[in-house]
Amino acid sequence: MAENQESTLPQSPPRPEQEDPDPPTPRSGRPPRSTPATAPAHRSTVRSLLRLWPYARVIRWRLAASISAALVAMLSVLVVPLVLGRIVDGPIARHDLSALWPLAGALLLLGLIEAGLFYTRRVVLAGPLAGLETAMRGDLYAKLQRLPVSFHDRWASGQLLSRATSDMFTMRLFLAFPLVFLVVNSLMFAAGTAVMFVLDWRLALITLLPALPLIVLTRHFESGYSLAARRAQDQTGDLATVIEESVLGIRILKAFGRHRTMAERFRSQTHELRETELHKAGLLANLWAVIVGLPELALGCALAVGAYLVAQDELTTGTLVAFLSTALALRWPVESLGWLLAYANEAATATDRYFEVLDEPEDGGDRTTAAGATTTGTATETSTAEATAAGATDEGIRLTGVRFRYPDAPDDTPDLLRGIDLHVRRGETMALVGATGSGKTTLTALLPRLYEATGGTITLDGRDIREIPRARLRELVSVAFEEPTLFSASVGENVLMGAPDASDEQLRRALDTAQADFVERLPAGTGTQVGEQGLSLSGGQRQRLALARAVVGDPAFLVLDDPLSALDVHTEALVEQALREVLGSTTALVVAHRPSTVLLADRVAVLADGRIAAVGTHQELLQSSAVYRELMSGEAAPVLEGSPAR
């Protein structure tokens, strides 16, 4: 596994984007998530498959043993015609049955050897290939975790699921069977051709006449089939996306009676996939017809010429039988060529799709220290002593000249954040208010580096967040998002994602802070499974568990994105009262839309036109800021046209 990770893998060309046939209009004004388009027409199948070598070399000796076993088994098949020739020209021609038994025993022994070697081939390779698939799937999953949020904004989840499942199976099966037999069948064909030339060169030339047209045909087939294979695999990913969205959004579909619309979309995509698969089948059928037909014609001509030579006493009957048996033994290597080439193209496109994800650039790296070494977790401990050494003015959260625009934002639109200057003092709670789409959520996502700022600097207690390894940064900064996400796990496991090492006492305290007393009434308490996305709970219950997850680890910095939006007035008041104690011991930035949430804060920052328009207490801003008065009165100004909304 380590050997795989240390391998330097070649880079694939940039991936074009494919438009959704019926793209939705996103709330943000940004393009919908896209899926990869068809592979380049001139992609080399061999070059794509060679990218598997960093993984396959770990099992190279097992592969070599499997190929060797299959090769010996196949070569034993070529010995059978020679034995048959000896039988015809010997015991049968002389009517000597006593001489037949040793040769018949030799045929039986060859059959047993062939069966044993094919069994050995499968046993030798099955386990290592399962381990290889596990390693590749693990690398893909780890890569998905490291990729920035902007990548997941662009990619449909079904495309990623198909790469981790069906594409992975295709690559493993290629290494298990087609790769082995592409090598074995080629060597067997070469050996069989040599045997035929030894038996009779005239018949051998007749039999090999179709070779040239077959080479030309397979080259043409490969170019067309690779495009069709890529299209089918991409359509499979799109279909997986439709199914996933239908399952996760089943409540919306039923509530608005849109299940027929989604069913029609599903049928349309299954029809497209069906047409592509039929096109692939047609290409393979045409190739198969020629691959089977031409050699059969050549074999018929060889039989006719051979019979004439036997009649002229220029060839023995046993030699003709041996030649024809050898030619028939080569039918499988020739006829399997179409299937093996087809599967090689399938595996090549699966490999391309797999490495498209692995080739994606990850989040910008952490800055290095002056000595040139990346700052370690120990060096980034944000202690009170460090904060004091950095100077009191740098304590807390400081944003200086921070700019941000989404990578896929149109070139003619301004930055979403155009120079944010903000200082949240150590131990202070700052409320962030602004019109819908002004960029509040985006700004909060910059602190844990879910997105990378386009410009400017962000510091925590005087340390640039780019100098802090992400693992440590996300221990320091805890986040509760406006849309709570829960996983198919227990209540306790979901909450403790915010601090895996938290004690039972911390868990109970976090649930109390979030007023999540409903947990006690669940069938198994904190051990109750909440189901996928927590849909077995109400919106307010999910939001309270998300808030508990944010505060369970007593974070040094707390970012809350409108954490009380789904709560009723009574519960909101109780949560606010409990939150005051938590906020008193941390540095917090709270996105707020309601005056009740604003009153939790020591100061308020107003975000407008991509900048901080005003900072002050609630009462100060009511007197000095017209924008703030409009926001608090519910008459917020509209979002500027052309600005991406987040």
XYZ file of C-alpha atoms in Angstrom:
646
model
C 0.000 0.000 0.000
C 2.798 2.384 0.884
C 4.459 1.536 -2.371
C 1.303 2.574 -4.196
C 1.106 5.882 -2.422
C 4.701 6.776 -3.120
C 4.410 6.111 -6.834
C 4.524 9.053 -9.158
C 1.555 8.656 -11.453
C 1.423 10.269 -14.899
C -1.062 13.072 -15.331
C -4.051 12.816 -17.628
C -5.211 15.682 -19.858
C -7.735 18.185 -18.479
C -11.261 16.864 -18.314
C -13.907 18.627 -20.413
C -17.346 19.229 -18.990
C -20.651 17.730 -20.129
C -23.896 19.658 -19.985
C -26.905 18.248 -18.197
C -29.670 17.600 -20.732
C -32.132 19.416 -18.480
C -30.016 21.584 -16.174
C -31.697 23.061 -13.130
C -31.256 26.713 -12.278
C -29.211 26.785 -9.067
C -30.048 29.223 -6.318
C -26.488 30.501 -6.376
C -26.569 31.558 -10.017
C -23.627 29.248 -10.693
C -23.688 26.478 -13.321
C -25.096 23.123 -12.212
C -22.788 20.307 -11.234
C -21.361 18.737 -14.337
C -20.157 15.326 -15.358
C -17.134 14.383 -17.431
C -17.630 14.231 -21.151
C -16.595 11.537 -23.577
C -12.917 10.604 -23.558
C -10.614 12.074 -26.214
C -10.886 10.210 -29.500
C -7.151 9.607 -29.762
C -6.673 8.196 -26.275
C -4.251 5.283 -26.253
C -5.723 2.176 -24.636
C -2.269 0.904 -23.713
C -1.197 4.239 -22.230
C -4.347 4.378 -20.115
C -3.936 0.813 -18.853
C -0.290 1.425 -17.983
C -1.493 3.815 -15.286
C -2.582 0.740 -13.331
C 1.020 -0.412 -13.035
C 1.797 1.423 -9.752
C -0.916 -0.743 -8.189
C -0.355 -3.911 -10.214
C 3.386 -4.044 -9.567
C 2.651 -4.955 -5.944
C 1.215 -8.252 -7.216
C 3.525 -8.543 -10.237
C 4.901 -11.936 -9.148
C 1.384 -13.280 -8.676
C 0.450 -11.931 -12.105
C 3.545 -13.540 -13.610
C 2.702 -16.861 -11.919
C -0.880 -16.674 -13.180
C 0.236 -15.893 -16.733
C 2.816 -18.682 -16.597
C 0.260 -21.225 -15.385
C -2.239 -20.199 -18.067
C 0.475 -20.232 -20.736
C 1.654 -23.743 -19.871
C -1.982 -24.901 -19.794
C -2.651 -23.422 -23.213
C 0.580 -24.782 -24.683
C -0.388 -28.231 -23.436
C -3.406 -27.894 -25.700
C -1.046 -27.578 -28.672
C 0.580 -30.879 -27.742
C -2.749 -32.680 -28.139
C -2.827 -32.367 -31.980
C 0.702 -33.777 -32.177
C -0.352 -36.778 -30.086
C -3.446 -37.212 -32.274
C -1.236 -37.222 -35.360
C 0.928 -39.919 -33.811
C -2.197 -41.963 -33.031
C -3.534 -41.695 -36.592
C -0.228 -42.474 -38.317
C 0.749 -45.101 -35.734
C -1.680 -47.384 -33.862
C -4.677 -46.606 -36.091
C -2.806 -46.936 -39.394
C -1.150 -50.192 -38.211
C -4.223 -51.440 -36.311
C -2.004 -51.822 -33.219
C -4.265 -51.275 -30.199
C -1.501 -52.065 -27.701
C 0.388 -48.995 -28.844
C -2.744 -46.845 -28.446
C -2.986 -46.980 -24.653
C 0.223 -45.060 -23.817
C -0.789 -42.271 -26.216
C -4.340 -42.202 -24.809
C -2.830 -41.963 -21.311
C -0.711 -39.050 -22.503
C -3.890 -37.254 -23.677
C -5.522 -37.859 -20.287
C -2.444 -36.546 -18.484
C -2.410 -33.409 -20.666
C -6.062 -32.797 -19.795
C -5.382 -33.137 -16.076
C -2.372 -30.820 -16.304
C -4.458 -28.200 -18.130
C -7.250 -28.345 -15.531
C -4.795 -28.162 -12.625
C -2.955 -25.195 -14.102
C -6.151 -23.214 -14.725
C -7.221 -23.890 -11.129
C -3.808 -22.710 -9.928
C -4.108 -19.539 -12.022
C -7.331 -18.507 -10.330
C -6.197 -19.388 -6.809
C -2.893 -17.538 -7.198
C -4.523 -14.311 -8.368
C -7.932 -14.088 -6.677
C -6.810 -12.911 -3.224
C -4.168 -10.373 -4.332
C -6.585 -8.824 -6.844
C -9.217 -8.386 -4.148
C -6.564 -6.639 -2.056
C -5.575 -4.466 -5.019
C -9.186 -3.406 -5.552
C -9.470 -2.577 -1.859
C -6.315 -0.449 -2.024
C -7.511 1.424 -5.104
C -10.937 2.051 -3.612
C -9.292 3.253 -0.399
C -7.083 5.672 -2.340
C -10.104 7.000 -4.220
C -12.068 7.524 -1.017
C -9.116 9.223 0.673
C -8.704 11.484 -2.350
C -12.373 12.452 -2.222
C -11.916 13.472 1.404
C -8.914 15.656 0.533
C -10.451 17.359 -2.496
C -11.834 20.861 -1.932
C -15.516 21.554 -1.530
C -15.476 23.286 -4.929
C -14.716 19.912 -6.543
C -17.786 18.326 -4.948
C -19.841 21.348 -6.034
C -18.966 20.533 -9.648
C -19.190 16.733 -9.684
C -22.401 14.748 -9.538
C -22.351 12.176 -6.746
C -23.493 9.393 -9.083
C -20.367 9.857 -11.194
C -18.197 9.381 -8.107
C -20.227 6.374 -6.947
C -19.881 4.634 -10.316
C -16.114 5.170 -10.244
C -15.883 3.608 -6.792
C -18.037 0.601 -7.705
C -18.591 -0.496 -11.311
C -15.368 1.051 -12.692
C -13.347 -0.557 -9.918
C -14.853 -3.954 -10.703
C -14.071 -3.489 -14.403
C -10.399 -2.773 -13.687
C -10.051 -5.728 -11.319
C -11.696 -8.130 -13.769
C -9.389 -6.907 -16.538
C -6.320 -7.764 -14.463
C -7.808 -11.132 -13.514
C -8.767 -12.405 -16.951
C -8.424 -10.258 -20.122
C -4.884 -9.069 -19.320
C -3.716 -12.621 -18.641
C -5.240 -13.993 -21.806
C -4.178 -11.122 -24.023
C -0.626 -12.210 -23.171
C -1.296 -15.963 -23.146
C -3.369 -16.037 -26.336
C -0.795 -13.969 -28.206
C 1.999 -16.349 -27.206
C -0.174 -19.369 -27.929
C -1.023 -18.020 -31.375
C 2.674 -17.485 -32.099
C 3.535 -21.012 -30.883
C 0.622 -22.546 -32.798
C 1.664 -20.735 -35.967
C 5.186 -22.129 -35.596
C 3.771 -25.655 -35.154
C 1.637 -25.278 -38.294
C 4.636 -24.126 -40.344
C 6.602 -27.121 -39.081
C 3.778 -29.472 -40.098
C 3.235 -27.916 -43.544
C 4.180 -24.406 -44.610
C 1.716 -24.332 -47.530
C -1.314 -24.982 -45.353
C 0.035 -22.545 -42.771
C 0.166 -19.707 -45.306
C -3.426 -20.407 -46.388
C -4.625 -20.427 -42.787
C -2.909 -17.104 -41.999
C -4.318 -15.211 -45.005
C -7.002 -13.393 -42.888
C -4.389 -11.962 -40.507
C -3.891 -8.625 -42.315
C -7.582 -7.689 -42.710
C -8.186 -8.692 -39.096
C -5.444 -6.320 -37.897
C -6.944 -3.424 -39.876
C -10.445 -4.219 -38.615
C -9.445 -4.426 -34.950
C -7.694 -1.058 -35.141
C -10.865 0.512 -36.540
C -12.980 -1.295 -33.937
C -10.839 -0.097 -31.043
C -11.226 3.601 -31.876
C -15.012 3.377 -32.150
C -15.551 1.060 -29.200
C -13.497 3.147 -26.765
C -15.753 6.171 -27.388
C -18.890 4.075 -26.934
C -17.507 2.476 -23.760
C -16.702 5.872 -22.245
C -20.138 7.193 -23.139
C -21.815 4.171 -21.520
C -19.806 4.500 -18.308
C -20.576 8.220 -18.033
C -24.267 7.522 -18.651
C -24.162 4.874 -15.911
C -22.842 7.534 -13.535
C -25.592 9.954 -14.578
C -28.178 7.243 -13.993
C -26.772 6.595 -10.510
C -27.149 10.321 -9.798
C -30.819 10.285 -10.822
C -31.504 7.270 -8.600
C -29.700 8.817 -5.645
C -31.516 12.137 -6.009
C -34.856 10.338 -6.318
C -34.247 8.374 -3.115
C -32.904 11.301 -1.083
C -35.578 13.667 -2.381
C -38.485 11.239 -2.178
C -40.400 13.504 0.213
C -40.207 16.453 -2.167
C -41.172 14.320 -5.159
C -44.197 12.937 -3.362
C -45.196 16.261 -1.807
C -45.209 18.070 -5.163
C -46.389 15.102 -7.192
C -43.248 15.168 -9.333
C -42.527 11.440 -9.246
C -43.771 11.069 -12.825
C -41.379 13.787 -13.996
C -38.456 12.076 -12.292
C -39.596 8.709 -13.638
C -39.619 10.159 -17.149
C -36.111 11.520 -16.619
C -35.050 8.077 -15.393
C -36.613 6.365 -18.414
C -34.967 8.837 -20.763
C -31.521 8.177 -19.329
C -32.024 4.419 -19.253
C -33.071 4.615 -22.914
C -29.888 6.548 -23.743
C -27.810 3.957 -21.904
C -29.666 1.152 -23.680
C -28.959 2.718 -27.082
C -25.282 3.091 -26.221
C -25.041 -0.516 -25.043
C -26.763 -1.694 -28.226
C -24.307 0.354 -30.258
C -21.457 -1.330 -28.400
C -23.038 -4.731 -29.002
C -23.369 -3.937 -32.706
C -19.705 -2.984 -32.991
C -18.663 -6.148 -31.189
C -21.033 -8.305 -33.277
C -19.571 -6.957 -36.522
C -16.056 -7.627 -35.319
C -16.984 -11.076 -34.041
C -18.605 -12.043 -37.344
C -15.449 -11.208 -39.283
C -13.101 -12.717 -36.679
C -15.024 -15.984 -36.744
C -15.931 -16.030 -40.437
C -12.592 -15.281 -42.121
C -10.573 -17.914 -40.199
C -13.301 -20.506 -40.873
C -13.093 -19.790 -44.614
C -9.319 -20.031 -44.488
C -9.546 -23.292 -42.533
C -11.954 -24.710 -45.128
C -9.504 -23.826 -47.908
C -6.664 -25.437 -45.940
C -8.759 -28.585 -45.474
C -9.448 -28.809 -49.206
C -5.799 -28.279 -50.138
C -4.695 -30.705 -47.425
C -7.053 -33.407 -48.683
C -5.650 -32.958 -52.178
C -2.068 -33.243 -50.857
C -2.991 -36.446 -48.964
C -4.520 -37.863 -52.146
C -1.296 -37.044 -53.983
C 0.739 -38.723 -51.206
C 2.478 -35.390 -50.498
C 1.089 -35.335 -46.943
C 0.211 -38.066 -44.442
C -3.254 -38.340 -42.953
C -1.833 -38.008 -39.441
C -0.033 -34.778 -40.369
C -3.255 -33.335 -41.833
C -5.157 -34.314 -38.668
C -2.444 -32.752 -36.518
C -2.490 -29.551 -38.626
C -6.273 -29.209 -38.543
C -6.365 -29.962 -34.811
C -3.724 -27.274 -34.225
C -5.694 -24.784 -36.329
C -8.867 -25.601 -34.385
C -6.978 -25.184 -31.107
C -6.114 -21.644 -32.258
C -9.773 -20.766 -32.791
C -10.169 -19.654 -29.179
C -7.181 -17.254 -29.201
C -8.444 -15.739 -32.463
C -12.160 -15.637 -31.641
C -11.544 -14.281 -28.146
C -9.616 -11.371 -29.643
C -12.777 -9.300 -30.103
C -13.983 -9.830 -26.552
C -10.542 -9.234 -25.070
C -10.084 -6.004 -27.033
C -13.557 -4.854 -26.034
C -12.881 -5.476 -22.372
C -9.461 -3.848 -22.622
C -11.189 -0.706 -23.900
C -13.750 -0.918 -21.096
C -10.930 -1.183 -18.577
C -9.020 1.681 -20.212
C -12.003 4.020 -19.968
C -12.617 2.894 -16.371
C -8.958 3.645 -15.626
C -9.261 7.084 -17.206
C -12.343 7.816 -15.115
C -10.620 6.606 -11.945
C -7.532 8.744 -12.475
C -9.606 11.775 -13.451
C -10.467 11.983 -9.770
C -6.973 11.158 -8.524
C -5.480 13.790 -10.867
C -7.711 16.557 -9.522
C -5.702 19.214 -7.620
C -6.251 19.174 -3.897
C -6.677 22.122 -1.567
C -3.828 24.604 -1.607
C -1.000 23.363 0.555
C -0.144 24.671 3.982
C 2.457 27.383 4.123
C 5.903 26.396 5.360
C 7.927 27.882 8.124
C 10.962 30.042 7.473
C 13.144 26.965 7.785
C 11.241 25.432 4.898
C 9.480 22.655 6.814
C 5.699 22.405 6.994
C 4.369 23.462 10.359
C 3.521 20.444 12.489
C 0.568 19.959 14.756
C 2.751 20.566 17.810
C 4.030 23.849 16.425
C 0.512 25.074 15.757
C -0.896 24.715 19.260
C -2.842 27.916 19.767
C -2.261 28.584 23.411
C -2.852 31.671 25.456
C 0.899 32.200 25.760
C 1.311 32.204 21.968
C -1.544 34.637 21.593
C 0.010 36.988 24.128
C 3.364 36.800 22.347
C 1.669 37.679 19.053
C 0.264 40.840 20.547
C -3.146 41.648 21.922
C -4.322 43.237 18.657
C -3.841 39.922 16.858
C -5.806 37.807 19.309
C -8.998 36.212 18.061
C -10.033 36.093 14.405
C -8.671 38.682 11.988
C -9.523 38.978 8.300
C -7.407 41.411 6.313
C -8.211 42.285 2.707
C -9.941 38.928 2.194
C -11.288 38.410 -1.315
C -13.103 35.433 -2.780
C -14.749 34.326 -6.005
C -15.912 30.861 -6.977
C -13.675 29.176 -9.577
C -16.561 28.775 -12.027
C -17.978 32.270 -11.587
C -18.351 34.140 -14.921
C -15.401 36.372 -15.745
C -17.571 39.467 -16.087
C -18.914 39.255 -12.515
C -17.214 40.911 -9.534
C -15.727 38.969 -6.627
C -18.270 37.800 -4.078
C -16.063 39.109 -1.257
C -14.096 42.187 -2.318
C -11.821 43.047 0.572
C -13.095 41.948 3.959
C -11.456 43.608 6.969
C -12.797 42.285 10.254
C -11.438 41.611 13.732
C -13.247 39.363 16.210
C -11.462 39.859 19.514
C -10.424 36.897 21.621
C -13.402 35.686 23.693
C -15.810 37.897 21.742
C -18.953 36.848 19.885
C -19.416 38.667 16.578
C -22.728 38.483 14.714
C -22.511 38.661 10.928
C -25.575 40.004 9.162
C -26.299 40.753 5.546
C -28.836 40.361 2.790
C -29.530 36.948 1.319
C -26.731 36.081 -1.098
C -24.304 38.649 0.282
C -21.710 35.931 1.029
C -22.109 35.317 4.763
C -22.003 31.512 4.496
C -19.071 31.692 2.110
C -17.129 33.895 4.510
C -17.671 31.473 7.389
C -16.493 28.583 5.146
C -13.144 30.347 4.656
C -12.166 30.015 8.322
C -11.864 26.173 8.363
C -10.546 26.376 4.762
C -13.483 24.601 3.184
C -12.787 27.138 0.458
C -9.501 28.932 -0.095
C -9.581 32.725 -0.033
C -8.708 34.279 -3.395
C -6.694 36.984 -1.664
C -5.906 38.504 1.698
C -5.091 36.766 4.973
C -7.025 35.180 7.822
C -5.347 34.698 11.196
C -6.361 32.899 14.369
C -4.674 34.368 17.431
C -2.021 35.871 15.163
C -1.269 32.732 13.115
C -2.107 32.568 9.428
C -4.556 29.696 8.914
C -2.461 28.531 5.930
C 0.367 27.811 8.353
C -1.859 25.475 10.355
C -2.263 21.920 9.061
C -5.898 21.336 8.164
C -6.367 18.546 10.699
C -5.307 20.881 13.503
C -7.169 23.869 12.061
C -10.425 21.942 12.056
C -9.859 20.922 15.645
C -9.558 24.593 16.546
C -12.492 25.829 14.440
C -15.850 24.128 14.953
C -18.709 24.800 12.538
C -22.489 24.384 12.581
C -24.012 24.857 9.145
C -27.425 26.306 8.365
C -28.460 23.043 6.710
C -27.665 20.307 9.273
C -26.301 17.060 7.872
C -26.554 13.834 9.844
C -25.198 10.431 8.885
C -26.547 6.888 9.066
C -25.257 6.391 12.589
C -26.440 6.769 16.162
C -27.264 10.094 17.762
C -24.137 9.856 19.903
C -21.882 9.047 16.950
C -23.252 12.000 14.992
C -22.653 14.439 17.837
C -19.196 13.066 18.679
C -18.025 13.708 15.106
C -17.279 17.163 16.489
C -14.875 15.675 19.058
C -14.291 11.910 18.842
C -12.413 11.857 22.155
C -15.074 13.731 24.111
C -16.293 12.153 27.345
C -19.841 11.109 28.152
C -20.104 14.176 30.359
C -19.155 16.460 27.448
C -21.692 14.695 25.243
C -24.472 15.236 27.768
C -23.438 18.873 28.276
C -23.481 19.515 24.512
C -26.949 17.983 24.193
C -28.140 20.115 27.114
C -26.706 23.249 25.485
C -28.589 22.473 22.271
C -31.763 21.704 24.268
C -31.764 18.231 22.670
C -33.691 16.650 25.531
C -35.748 14.763 22.934
C -32.804 12.326 22.721
C -33.792 10.876 26.090
C -37.189 9.929 24.643
C -35.734 8.080 21.679
C -35.905 4.251 21.858
C -32.197 3.783 22.630
C -31.260 7.293 23.743
C -27.947 8.405 22.271
C -27.586 4.944 20.744
C -30.644 5.413 18.509
C -29.911 5.145 14.792
C -31.157 8.269 13.034
C -31.190 6.886 9.482
C -29.811 8.375 6.287
C -29.463 12.183 6.554
C -31.370 11.993 9.830
C -34.714 12.140 7.998
C -36.337 10.216 10.846
C -35.956 13.418 12.904
C -37.615 16.799 12.475
C -35.737 19.757 11.039
C -35.436 21.378 14.449
C -34.135 18.165 16.020
C -31.507 17.785 13.314
C -30.433 21.383 13.779
C -30.079 20.953 17.543
C -27.925 17.841 17.071
C -25.762 19.770 14.601
C -25.363 22.542 17.176
C -24.432 19.972 19.842
C -21.830 18.551 17.451
C -20.293 22.002 17.073
C -19.949 22.698 20.799
C -19.163 19.215 22.176
C -15.391 19.612 21.937
C -15.194 23.043 23.667
C -13.608 24.567 20.515
C -11.286 27.543 20.635
C -13.161 29.141 17.716
C -16.822 28.617 16.927
C -18.553 29.423 13.629
C -22.347 29.180 13.613
C -24.321 29.722 10.406
C -27.804 30.747 11.526
C -27.949 27.798 13.939
C -31.463 28.473 15.261
C -33.433 29.010 12.050
C -35.515 25.810 12.381
C -36.448 26.263 16.052
C -39.689 27.531 17.524
C -39.616 30.692 19.612
C -39.708 28.878 22.966
C -36.931 26.410 22.098
C -34.897 29.198 20.504
C -34.987 31.179 23.743
C -33.836 28.154 25.766
C -30.992 27.403 23.328
C -29.888 31.055 23.322
C -29.776 31.063 27.109
C -27.602 27.910 27.144
C -25.423 29.198 24.310
C -24.470 32.327 26.236
C -22.394 30.202 28.610
C -20.634 28.449 25.711
C -20.009 31.703 23.848
C -18.491 33.209 26.965
C -15.539 30.811 26.760
C -14.802 30.876 23.038
C -14.251 33.226 20.112
C -17.310 33.033 17.896
C -18.589 34.265 14.549
C -22.353 33.815 14.244
C -24.353 34.374 11.050
C -27.642 35.901 12.154
C -30.891 36.767 10.435
C -33.081 37.533 13.431
C -32.703 40.154 16.174
C -32.898 37.442 18.854
C -29.767 35.787 17.462
C -28.009 39.144 17.060
C -28.527 39.834 20.762
C -26.272 36.872 21.576
C -23.320 38.823 20.163
C -21.071 41.422 21.731
C -20.775 43.253 18.400
C -22.330 43.046 14.954
C -20.685 43.243 11.503
C -22.772 44.211 8.471
C -21.794 42.603 5.160
C -22.872 44.501 2.055
C -21.508 44.778 -1.482
C -18.771 42.262 -0.679
C -17.329 44.339 2.172
C -17.884 44.970 5.861
C -20.045 48.079 5.770
C -20.281 48.677 9.494
C -19.260 47.214 12.858
C -20.738 48.041 16.240
C -23.180 46.985 18.898
C -26.780 46.333 18.053
C -27.911 49.687 19.449
C -25.080 51.600 17.754
C -25.854 50.153 14.349
C -29.584 50.801 14.690
C -28.684 54.475 15.025
C -25.818 54.713 12.504
C -26.440 52.140 9.741
C -29.411 52.356 7.364
C -28.512 48.961 5.884
C -28.608 47.350 9.332
C -31.958 48.956 10.146
C -33.396 47.573 6.913
C -32.060 44.082 7.692
C -33.466 44.070 11.189
C -36.828 45.435 10.032
C -37.169 42.741 7.353
C -36.776 45.185 4.453
C -33.350 44.064 3.293
C -32.033 45.388 0.031
C -31.894 42.892 -2.834
C -28.708 41.111 -3.819
C -26.711 42.901 -6.514
C -27.453 41.478 -9.949
C -24.691 39.201 -11.228
C -23.267 38.418 -7.804
C -23.017 34.705 -7.034
C -25.217 34.058 -4.049
C -23.963 31.987 -1.157
